[in-house]
Amino acid sequence: MLLTLTTTHQPATDLGYLLYKHPDRVQEFKQSFGTATVFYPEATDERCTAALLLEIDPVRLARSAGRTPDFSLSQYVNDRSYAASSLLGVALADVFSTARSGRCDTRQEVADSAIPLEIVIPVLPCRGGPKTAHRIFEPLGWQVSATPVALDEHFPEWGASRYVRLTLTGTVRLADALNQLHVLLPVMDESKHYWQGTDEVDKLLRSGEGWLASHPERELIARRYLGRRSALTRTALTRLAELGDDSEDALEPAEEEEIAQPAERRESLNAQRHEAVLSTLVDLRAKSVIDLGCGPGQFLHRLVHEPSFTRVAGVDVSSRSLEIAARRLRLDQLGERQASRVHLFQGALTYEDARLSGFDAAVLMEVVEHIDPPRLAALERVVFGAARPGAVLVTTPNVEYNANYEGLTGMRHPDHRFEWSRQEFESWAGRVAAVHGYTAQFRGIGDVDPERGTPTQMAVFLRD
Ligand code: SAH
């Protein structure tokens, strides 16, 4: 099986530095299931191509798959030697591991930039046909050509095989391209040929960093990558939702998936959280609301569309998130009256700020767990002591529920500084309420586990 990677970035031979493979040499890398060879069919300043050729040793493959006993002949006689598959994804990750990390000691600025790339995989199994290839690679900025390969070129009447010739053309950072292939080759193939450990979800999220959370087909990708292990897929999707859609793509609602709808498509935890907080604000008859740590503005979007709020504000420390929020709310297109209802500004919740005062209600949705514990007291003073809204709604993960996410070893999000049990949250909230003259009540959000509670917990603080 073969994969070629071409760039016309000038000088094109920089590709050798980026991949850490010299264009003048042919290099072999032993894999547990065969041998990977890297060589350069062309290497000029204008155009440079690296080829990864993987030769499968069916006997070694059968032995290395020792945990799934299958003594059929198909283990030895199959398409594995020429059709690209998850094995190519594994070899690619191994052979180009440094390039995949985005590091390049000699050409870091090129490694950091999107460069013109063309990737060709002459024979790729493609479940769902060429249209699946388009749905999976186009949202990542690739121009896709997926041509069905004839079953037998001498007998065109036999029709197409289940393979396509895939060509991806685009301007993409090399590390992103390699990580995308690593995840998406097994997704196209939909049969992983190696044992999946419990850290598969972590691996998926690591390789998916920066592109998977906002991919409209992330559900299909996670399901196929994790080999239809539904508990793992649920964990991955929850964690992707926690990572948030901090991207432009996320501005448009994801297309409904046609390919294989899960039997029960449950409302995402994100959506349930938004619903719960919004309905509480409405029940409290709040007129002015400030979203503290609003991020890229998903919840602000809901607030702005609720007519009972006469004034809506969002504050975040991240200017990039605020830019995305402004575009999501189409602030520049709102009429004057609507625009005067909404106010976005940059600020830190750990410093007193007059702009945070004067609201009926404030929302701290999935924010406190991002604050370093030594700075949490400052946030408490700023919000409950100085700004003093009539109500404060705080949501945060319930760490007890994490046991329901198969394969989750650490916290739900790499930036979380802590995750609290229900008891820890309630004692924190009880203390804050007592110190600052509020009363706190608690609610769970999401599916209820009889022992572990709900995935999200909420405290509603009302000023005495
Ligand atoms: N409330 C949003 C975003 C949660 S992510 C939602 O529910 O989707 C946490 C957000 O808090 C991030 O956008 C981060 O930039 C912001 N944040 C973290 N520390 C902050 C601080 N000290 N001041 C203001 N914003 C902060």
PDB file of N, CA and C in Angstrom, residues 323-376:
ATOM      1  N   GLU A 323     -14.064  37.502  19.482  1.00  0.00           N
ATOM      2  CA  GLU A 323     -14.240  37.764  18.039  1.00  0.00           C
ATOM      3  C   GLU A 323     -15.206  36.761  17.428  1.00  0.00           C
ATOM      4  N   ILE A 324     -15.022  35.490  17.811  1.00  0.00           N
ATOM      5  CA  ILE A 324     -15.911  34.458  17.271  1.00  0.00           C
ATOM      6  C   ILE A 324     -17.338  34.706  17.757  1.00  0.00           C
ATOM      7  N   ALA A 325     -17.455  35.081  19.036  1.00  0.00           N
ATOM      8  CA  ALA A 325     -18.788  35.353  19.589  1.00  0.00           C
ATOM      9  C   ALA A 325     -19.459  36.497  18.818  1.00  0.00           C
ATOM     10  N   ALA A 326     -18.683  37.545  18.520  1.00  0.00           N
ATOM     11  CA  ALA A 326     -19.257  38.705  17.817  1.00  0.00           C
ATOM     12  C   ALA A 326     -19.761  38.289  16.429  1.00  0.00           C
ATOM     13  N   ARG A 327     -19.002  37.430  15.770  1.00  0.00           N
ATOM     14  CA  ARG A 327     -19.440  36.982  14.447  1.00  0.00           C
ATOM     15  C   ARG A 327     -20.672  36.094  14.569  1.00  0.00           C
ATOM     16  N   ARG A 328     -20.655  35.216  15.599  1.00  0.00           N
ATOM     17  CA  ARG A 328     -21.800  34.324  15.787  1.00  0.00           C
ATOM     18  C   ARG A 328     -23.092  35.129  16.008  1.00  0.00           C
ATOM     19  N   LEU A 329     -22.955  36.230  16.773  1.00  0.00           N
ATOM     20  CA  LEU A 329     -24.135  37.039  17.079  1.00  0.00           C
ATOM     21  C   LEU A 329     -24.452  37.998  15.943  1.00  0.00           C
ATOM     22  N   ARG A 330     -23.609  38.033  14.938  1.00  0.00           N
ATOM     23  CA  ARG A 330     -23.752  38.961  13.803  1.00  0.00           C
ATOM     24  C   ARG A 330     -23.976  40.386  14.310  1.00  0.00           C
ATOM     25  N   LEU A 331     -23.143  40.786  15.243  1.00  0.00           N
ATOM     26  CA  LEU A 331     -23.319  42.093  15.876  1.00  0.00           C
ATOM     27  C   LEU A 331     -23.306  43.222  14.865  1.00  0.00           C
ATOM     28  N   ASP A 332     -22.458  43.049  13.809  1.00  0.00           N
ATOM     29  CA  ASP A 332     -22.351  44.144  12.834  1.00  0.00           C
ATOM     30  C   ASP A 332     -23.602  44.265  11.971  1.00  0.00           C
ATOM     31  N   GLN A 333     -24.450  43.220  11.976  1.00  0.00           N
ATOM     32  CA  GLN A 333     -25.639  43.280  11.129  1.00  0.00           C
ATOM     33  C   GLN A 333     -26.910  43.608  11.908  1.00  0.00           C
ATOM     34  N   LEU A 334     -26.788  43.671  13.225  1.00  0.00           N
ATOM     35  CA  LEU A 334     -27.986  43.942  14.020  1.00  0.00           C
ATOM     36  C   LEU A 334     -28.420  45.394  13.860  1.00  0.00           C
ATOM     37  N   GLY A 335     -29.722  45.601  13.940  1.00  0.00           N
ATOM     38  CA  GLY A 335     -30.228  46.972  13.916  1.00  0.00           C
ATOM     39  C   GLY A 335     -29.778  47.692  15.177  1.00  0.00           C
ATOM     40  N   GLU A 336     -29.936  49.023  15.173  1.00  0.00           N
ATOM     41  CA  GLU A 336     -29.402  49.811  16.285  1.00  0.00           C
ATOM     42  C   GLU A 336     -30.020  49.419  17.625  1.00  0.00           C
ATOM     43  N   ARG A 337     -31.349  49.176  17.588  1.00  0.00           N
ATOM     44  CA  ARG A 337     -32.052  48.871  18.836  1.00  0.00           C
ATOM     45  C   ARG A 337     -31.569  47.541  19.411  1.00  0.00           C
ATOM     46  N   GLN A 338     -31.463  46.523  18.511  1.00  0.00           N
ATOM     47  CA  GLN A 338     -30.976  45.210  18.947  1.00  0.00           C
ATOM     48  C   GLN A 338     -29.532  45.304  19.432  1.00  0.00           C
ATOM     49  N   ALA A 339     -28.715  46.036  18.655  1.00  0.00           N
ATOM     50  CA  ALA A 339     -27.290  46.106  18.992  1.00  0.00           C
ATOM     51  C   ALA A 339     -27.091  46.765  20.355  1.00  0.00           C
ATOM     52  N   SER A 340     -27.955  47.720  20.698  1.00  0.00           N
ATOM     53  CA  SER A 340     -27.756  48.408  21.981  1.00  0.00           C
ATOM     54  C   SER A 340     -28.139  47.507  23.156  1.00  0.00           C
ATOM     55  N   ARG A 341     -28.843  46.394  22.863  1.00  0.00           N
ATOM     56  CA  ARG A 341     -29.207  45.430  23.925  1.00  0.00           C
ATOM     57  C   ARG A 341     -28.022  44.573  24.321  1.00  0.00           C
ATOM     58  N   VAL A 342     -27.039  44.431  23.391  1.00  0.00           N
ATOM     59  CA  VAL A 342     -25.977  43.441  23.567  1.00  0.00           C
ATOM     60  C   VAL A 342     -24.625  44.114  23.714  1.00  0.00           C
ATOM     61  N   HIS A 343     -23.853  43.630  24.649  1.00  0.00           N
ATOM     62  CA  HIS A 343     -22.550  44.238  24.886  1.00  0.00           C
ATOM     63  C   HIS A 343     -21.522  43.139  25.154  1.00  0.00           C
ATOM     64  N   LEU A 344     -20.456  43.125  24.354  1.00  0.00           N
ATOM     65  CA  LEU A 344     -19.376  42.149  24.565  1.00  0.00           C
ATOM     66  C   LEU A 344     -18.127  42.892  24.980  1.00  0.00           C
ATOM     67  N   PHE A 345     -17.412  42.393  25.960  1.00  0.00           N
ATOM     68  CA  PHE A 345     -16.150  43.054  26.297  1.00  0.00           C
ATOM     69  C   PHE A 345     -15.148  42.081  26.897  1.00  0.00           C
ATOM     70  N   GLN A 346     -13.882  42.488  26.795  1.00  0.00           N
ATOM     71  CA  GLN A 346     -12.815  41.659  27.321  1.00  0.00           C
ATOM     72  C   GLN A 346     -12.536  42.051  28.771  1.00  0.00           C
ATOM     73  N   GLY A 347     -12.318  41.059  29.597  1.00  0.00           N
ATOM     74  CA  GLY A 347     -12.008  41.355  30.988  1.00  0.00           C
ATOM     75  C   GLY A 347     -11.637  40.081  31.719  1.00  0.00           C
ATOM     76  N   ALA A 348     -11.021  40.240  32.873  1.00  0.00           N
ATOM     77  CA  ALA A 348     -10.656  39.080  33.692  1.00  0.00           C
ATOM     78  C   ALA A 348     -11.559  39.068  34.907  1.00  0.00           C
ATOM     79  N   LEU A 349     -12.063  37.904  35.237  1.00  0.00           N
ATOM     80  CA  LEU A 349     -13.019  37.800  36.338  1.00  0.00           C
ATOM     81  C   LEU A 349     -12.344  37.822  37.695  1.00  0.00           C
ATOM     82  N   THR A 350     -11.027  37.942  37.682  1.00  0.00           N
ATOM     83  CA  THR A 350     -10.305  37.958  38.949  1.00  0.00           C
ATOM     84  C   THR A 350      -9.913  39.387  39.348  1.00  0.00           C
ATOM     85  N   TYR A 351     -10.372  40.378  38.550  1.00  0.00           N
ATOM     86  CA  TYR A 351     -10.107  41.787  38.890  1.00  0.00           C
ATOM     87  C   TYR A 351     -11.420  42.540  38.947  1.00  0.00           C
ATOM     88  N   GLU A 352     -11.577  43.352  39.977  1.00  0.00           N
ATOM     89  CA  GLU A 352     -12.816  44.115  40.103  1.00  0.00           C
ATOM     90  C   GLU A 352     -13.024  44.975  38.874  1.00  0.00           C
ATOM     91  N   ASP A 353     -14.281  45.071  38.426  1.00  0.00           N
ATOM     92  CA  ASP A 353     -14.551  45.750  37.164  1.00  0.00           C
ATOM     93  C   ASP A 353     -15.986  46.277  37.231  1.00  0.00           C
ATOM     94  N   ALA A 354     -16.136  47.601  37.144  1.00  0.00           N
ATOM     95  CA  ALA A 354     -17.472  48.203  37.281  1.00  0.00           C
ATOM     96  C   ALA A 354     -18.422  47.693  36.195  1.00  0.00           C
ATOM     97  N   ARG A 355     -17.874  47.279  35.053  1.00  0.00           N
ATOM     98  CA  ARG A 355     -18.746  46.835  33.955  1.00  0.00           C
ATOM     99  C   ARG A 355     -19.491  45.545  34.289  1.00  0.00           C
ATOM    100  N   LEU A 356     -19.057  44.868  35.363  1.00  0.00           N
ATOM    101  CA  LEU A 356     -19.717  43.605  35.733  1.00  0.00           C
ATOM    102  C   LEU A 356     -20.934  43.852  36.633  1.00  0.00           C
ATOM    103  N   SER A 357     -21.112  45.104  37.078  1.00  0.00           N
ATOM    104  CA  SER A 357     -22.195  45.404  38.038  1.00  0.00           C
ATOM    105  C   SER A 357     -23.481  45.780  37.326  1.00  0.00           C
ATOM    106  N   GLY A 358     -24.572  45.722  38.097  1.00  0.00           N
ATOM    107  CA  GLY A 358     -25.855  46.235  37.596  1.00  0.00           C
ATOM    108  C   GLY A 358     -26.668  45.226  36.807  1.00  0.00           C
ATOM    109  N   PHE A 359     -26.438  43.926  36.986  1.00  0.00           N
ATOM    110  CA  PHE A 359     -27.225  42.914  36.266  1.00  0.00           C
ATOM    111  C   PHE A 359     -28.128  42.157  37.235  1.00  0.00           C
ATOM    112  N   ASP A 360     -29.307  41.783  36.726  1.00  0.00           N
ATOM    113  CA  ASP A 360     -30.207  40.965  37.550  1.00  0.00           C
ATOM    114  C   ASP A 360     -29.582  39.594  37.799  1.00  0.00           C
ATOM    115  N   ALA A 361     -28.930  39.062  36.767  1.00  0.00           N
ATOM    116  CA  ALA A 361     -28.377  37.710  36.916  1.00  0.00           C
ATOM    117  C   ALA A 361     -27.044  37.595  36.187  1.00  0.00           C
ATOM    118  N   ALA A 362     -26.177  36.745  36.725  1.00  0.00           N
ATOM    119  CA  ALA A 362     -24.899  36.444  36.070  1.00  0.00           C
ATOM    120  C   ALA A 362     -24.795  34.927  35.912  1.00  0.00           C
ATOM    121  N   VAL A 363     -24.165  34.515  34.805  1.00  0.00           N
ATOM    122  CA  VAL A 363     -23.983  33.094  34.529  1.00  0.00           C
ATOM    123  C   VAL A 363     -22.490  32.789  34.545  1.00  0.00           C
ATOM    124  N   LEU A 364     -22.119  31.751  35.268  1.00  0.00           N
ATOM    125  CA  LEU A 364     -20.738  31.250  35.237  1.00  0.00           C
ATOM    126  C   LEU A 364     -20.849  29.807  34.769  1.00  0.00           C
ATOM    127  N   MET A 365     -20.907  29.638  33.444  1.00  0.00           N
ATOM    128  CA  MET A 365     -21.171  28.305  32.903  1.00  0.00           C
ATOM    129  C   MET A 365     -19.862  27.629  32.537  1.00  0.00           C
ATOM    130  N   GLU A 366     -19.515  26.546  33.250  1.00  0.00           N
ATOM    131  CA  GLU A 366     -18.305  25.773  32.976  1.00  0.00           C
ATOM    132  C   GLU A 366     -17.064  26.673  32.976  1.00  0.00           C
ATOM    133  N   VAL A 367     -16.990  27.560  33.960  1.00  0.00           N
ATOM    134  CA  VAL A 367     -15.868  28.491  34.040  1.00  0.00           C
ATOM    135  C   VAL A 367     -15.013  28.258  35.288  1.00  0.00           C
ATOM    136  N   VAL A 368     -15.647  28.035  36.453  1.00  0.00           N
ATOM    137  CA  VAL A 368     -14.847  28.002  37.690  1.00  0.00           C
ATOM    138  C   VAL A 368     -13.746  26.939  37.622  1.00  0.00           C
ATOM    139  N   GLU A 369     -14.020  25.816  36.951  1.00  0.00           N
ATOM    140  CA  GLU A 369     -13.020  24.730  36.916  1.00  0.00           C
ATOM    141  C   GLU A 369     -11.818  25.087  36.035  1.00  0.00           C
ATOM    142  N   HIS A 370     -11.899  26.224  35.328  1.00  0.00           N
ATOM    143  CA  HIS A 370     -10.752  26.696  34.536  1.00  0.00           C
ATOM    144  C   HIS A 370      -9.875  27.665  35.333  1.00  0.00           C
ATOM    145  N   ILE A 371     -10.276  27.992  36.542  1.00  0.00           N
ATOM    146  CA  ILE A 371      -9.540  28.977  37.342  1.00  0.00           C
ATOM    147  C   ILE A 371      -8.598  28.230  38.289  1.00  0.00           C
ATOM    148  N   ASP A 372      -7.352  28.681  38.358  1.00  0.00           N
ATOM    149  CA  ASP A 372      -6.413  28.069  39.300  1.00  0.00           C
ATOM    150  C   ASP A 372      -6.955  28.222  40.714  1.00  0.00           C
ATOM    151  N   PRO A 373      -6.927  27.152  41.503  1.00  0.00           N
ATOM    152  CA  PRO A 373      -7.502  27.245  42.858  1.00  0.00           C
ATOM    153  C   PRO A 373      -7.048  28.471  43.653  1.00  0.00           C
ATOM    154  N   PRO A 374      -5.760  28.895  43.609  1.00  0.00           N
ATOM    155  CA  PRO A 374      -5.384  30.069  44.401  1.00  0.00           C
ATOM    156  C   PRO A 374      -6.050  31.365  43.918  1.00  0.00           C
ATOM    157  N   ARG A 375      -6.590  31.356  42.670  1.00  0.00           N
ATOM    158  CA  ARG A 375      -7.217  32.583  42.157  1.00  0.00           C
ATOM    159  C   ARG A 375      -8.736  32.564  42.302  1.00  0.00           C
ATOM    160  N   LEU A 376      -9.239  31.434  42.757  1.00  0.00           N
ATOM    161  CA  LEU A 376     -10.692  31.312  42.845  1.00  0.00           C
ATOM    162  C   LEU A 376     -11.282  32.310  43.847  1.00  0.00           C
TER     163      LEU A 376
END
